Amino acid sequence: MEVVTSPKCLTTSDADAACSTASIWQDVLAQAVTGELVAVLNYTSLAEIRQDPKEVADALEHAESERGHATAFTAEGKKLGIEVPNNVNAKYWKRLRSAFLRQIDARDFIGCLIIQEVMLESFAVASYKRVGQVAPGSLGTTFAAIAAEEEDHIDHAMTILRAARALDVQRFDDKVHELHVEVMGILAQMFAREDGDGHCELCHGSCVKQSLPVVGLSSSELRGASLQHYLRTLDLLGLPGEKTLAWATQLPV
Amino acid sequence: MPLDFALIAHQESWRAAADVLAVLRGPGRAPIPDDDLKDLFPWFPPRAVCHIDHRSVLGHSVHGIYIDSFIPPDRLGHEYRAENIGRVRDAAACAIKAGARIVSLGGFASILIEGDSDQLPQKGETVFTTGNTLTVAFVVQGVKKMCALKGRDLSAATLLIVGATGDVGSGCARCLAPLVDRVILNARNIDRLRSLGAELNAGGTAVDITTDLQQLSARADVVICVASLESPSLLLGCLGPNAIICDAGYPKNLSPLGVLEGCTVFFGGLGQSDAGMSFEPDIHRVLHHHPFPNVGQGCLMEGMALALEGRFEPYSRGRGFITPERVQEIEAIAARHGIHLAPLYNEQGSLEEAPCQTEGLVDERQIAGTSRAV
């Protein structure tokens, strides 16, 4: 994984501020870019199991949109003189991708949407929003803008998921729970206070979580905000709040 | 199943919060470490934590939910007021969405309808009560009972009310003023103190008012502490010998260890249900860390009593409307369904001669310093 230790800080004071914390932003951007690339792969896989031309086109459009996000994040890194690495085979991201592929193998469209749109996007939207609030200059603007776009993705999927739930509430909720245990379990480990499983295989040095307060973030805030967004999304789907609360408390810490 | 009532409250200590989450987490999982608990807890959106069935001695029962607003126990201060109002509004919206016919607002939650403006979300058919009238009833009953247990003549007593101008404090003042020799009112707002003092004085009661908690405390024989004190020693250290102190605040934090020998501290405002309550999931013992079964805060019991009575109305609303007549009425409603004053106790255990040795008995060590509500 390439590490940039001498970012080329050039013009504005915002850029100066970002440059002084470049190694932190490098890790933050690396997670964001990798997440977006995993989303590209997921939507592309989704397109392959759909028959309806419109649904195929939708999935490919989403894939293209996520690719655009990855490009935008990479470009923000370049503005700071940072080469943003990515690694879709990094420990947690690989497990998340594998979980998604199991739904693809089962040709379970709803399962795919639950993972990508409800779980992964909840974490993306909430995290990007927080980063967007503190990141300087165009870096912050880009995170905030992409958070808003990702929210649109969720809105699109909610209609499909609500309709699916209406057909068989128990079956739908059981499916969400099954995926919650696997996927949210991985995300909970990824966002945990400490890396119990060792290096995430994406940060360029030691775990970035301990350094986040330097840029006005904290891992606990990102984890909490993401979990809150996820629970609110499940509320919108109509899942009983007491049930999803219990699920959330049962996640690994 | 139709929802007769909802209770909105919050945990009064991190230990209580940990206990609730431990139950939800299930027996096979290690407890959430303290640091993680404090990280995660504030982010939980308000939502139902359990379902409750409350039975009446008349034979019927009502069904409801307990909604936690997830206000962090260490964020009850004024600087978090706006944030906490937001949480309680979200909790109220949960109750409305769930179709609850009446909602009791416990602890901080009562602020939604206690202030000058109604901050509730769009209500539909749901009505809200602070539950303060039944709290006042149980505080007043508790004071009378403790005086009787200690052989004290209430009519000769000087009564100090700390937090006197709030809804519960002023309600207690109106009920007890005619029964005591003198009343000392303490609060932060001098204008409200003057107004309440004048009202009681017009009824023939000798009244002193003070914004300085320590100024007149030594004269008090009986103290009702409605406000949770940040520094309990400011009060307890000034009281004379043999004072009777009712801790009616939330969280309750007055310890008998902090008072002179001869003084008695007891927890006030608590009721007990004869016919009982059941919880699903069963967090009864977590929510009710009392040395007696089926005990809960009067404010929450009020909503359940009104539901059992079929009176879905905003019984306690706003500040300063609690009168002795309203207190008597809610007492009668509650009593009809087997809800009455809980046995008196403090953090060291029962203060009555024959503590109730029933299934719900909790080891006294478990409640030390952490009695909690619903």
PDB file of C-alpha atoms in Angstrom, chain A residues 130 193 220-221 223-225 227-228 231-232 235 241-242 244-246 248-253, chain B residues 21 24-26 29 32-33 35-36 39-40 42-49 51 70 90 97:
ATOM      1  CA  ARG A 130     -19.910  13.528   9.991  1.00  0.00           C
ATOM      2  CA  ARG A 193     -13.202   1.010  19.611  1.00  0.00           C
ATOM      3  CA  SER A 220     -17.197   6.384  18.677  1.00  0.00           C
ATOM      4  CA  GLU A 221     -19.064   9.217  16.978  1.00  0.00           C
ATOM      5  CA  ARG A 223     -19.982   4.229  15.009  1.00  0.00           C
ATOM      6  CA  GLY A 224     -22.821   5.785  16.985  1.00  0.00           C
ATOM      7  CA  ALA A 225     -24.064   7.978  14.155  1.00  0.00           C
ATOM      8  CA  LEU A 227     -25.837   2.766  14.071  1.00  0.00           C
ATOM      9  CA  GLN A 228     -28.423   5.464  14.667  1.00  0.00           C
ATOM     10  CA  LEU A 231     -31.895   1.957  13.201  1.00  0.00           C
ATOM     11  CA  ARG A 232     -33.844   4.886  11.785  1.00  0.00           C
ATOM     12  CA  ASP A 235     -37.853   2.185  11.478  1.00  0.00           C
ATOM     13  CA  GLY A 241     -38.217  -0.526  17.194  1.00  0.00           C
ATOM     14  CA  GLU A 242     -37.924  -2.735  20.253  1.00  0.00           C
ATOM     15  CA  THR A 244     -34.179  -3.662  16.198  1.00  0.00           C
ATOM     16  CA  LEU A 245     -32.942  -2.102  19.441  1.00  0.00           C
ATOM     17  CA  ALA A 246     -32.328  -5.567  20.844  1.00  0.00           C
ATOM     18  CA  ALA A 248     -28.304  -3.443  17.935  1.00  0.00           C
ATOM     19  CA  THR A 249     -27.394  -4.168  21.534  1.00  0.00           C
ATOM     20  CA  GLN A 250     -26.371  -7.686  20.533  1.00  0.00           C
ATOM     21  CA  LEU A 251     -23.714  -6.529  18.076  1.00  0.00           C
ATOM     22  CA  PRO A 252     -20.078  -7.182  18.897  1.00  0.00           C
ATOM     23  CA  VAL A 253     -18.279  -4.386  20.752  1.00  0.00           C
TER      24      VAL A 253
ATOM     25  CA  LEU B  21     -28.963  -3.153  27.638  1.00  0.00           C
ATOM     26  CA  LEU B  24     -31.728  -6.816  25.695  1.00  0.00           C
ATOM     27  CA  ARG B  25     -28.321  -8.232  24.793  1.00  0.00           C
ATOM     28  CA  GLY B  26     -29.273 -11.565  26.250  1.00  0.00           C
ATOM     29  CA  ARG B  29     -23.303 -12.346  25.694  1.00  0.00           C
ATOM     30  CA  ILE B  32     -21.155  -4.143  26.979  1.00  0.00           C
ATOM     31  CA  PRO B  33     -17.968  -2.619  28.406  1.00  0.00           C
ATOM     32  CA  ASP B  35     -16.639   2.765  27.581  1.00  0.00           C
ATOM     33  CA  ASP B  36     -18.585   1.257  24.702  1.00  0.00           C
ATOM     34  CA  ASP B  39     -20.194   5.649  23.350  1.00  0.00           C
ATOM     35  CA  LEU B  40     -23.260   3.891  22.026  1.00  0.00           C
ATOM     36  CA  PRO B  42     -26.562   8.373  23.423  1.00  0.00           C
ATOM     37  CA  TRP B  43     -26.987   7.382  19.800  1.00  0.00           C
ATOM     38  CA  PHE B  44     -29.908   5.022  20.252  1.00  0.00           C
ATOM     39  CA  PRO B  45     -33.057   6.652  18.885  1.00  0.00           C
ATOM     40  CA  PRO B  46     -35.933   6.681  21.391  1.00  0.00           C
ATOM     41  CA  ARG B  47     -38.003   3.521  21.082  1.00  0.00           C
ATOM     42  CA  ALA B  48     -39.986   0.947  22.958  1.00  0.00           C
ATOM     43  CA  VAL B  49     -37.871  -1.228  25.192  1.00  0.00           C
ATOM     44  CA  HIS B  51     -44.263  -4.240  26.659  1.00  0.00           C
ATOM     45  CA  PHE B  70     -32.016   7.290  25.927  1.00  0.00           C
ATOM     46  CA  ASP B  90     -38.896  11.712  19.415  1.00  0.00           C
ATOM     47  CA  LYS B  97     -47.052   6.201  16.202  1.00  0.00           C
TER      48      LYS B  97
END
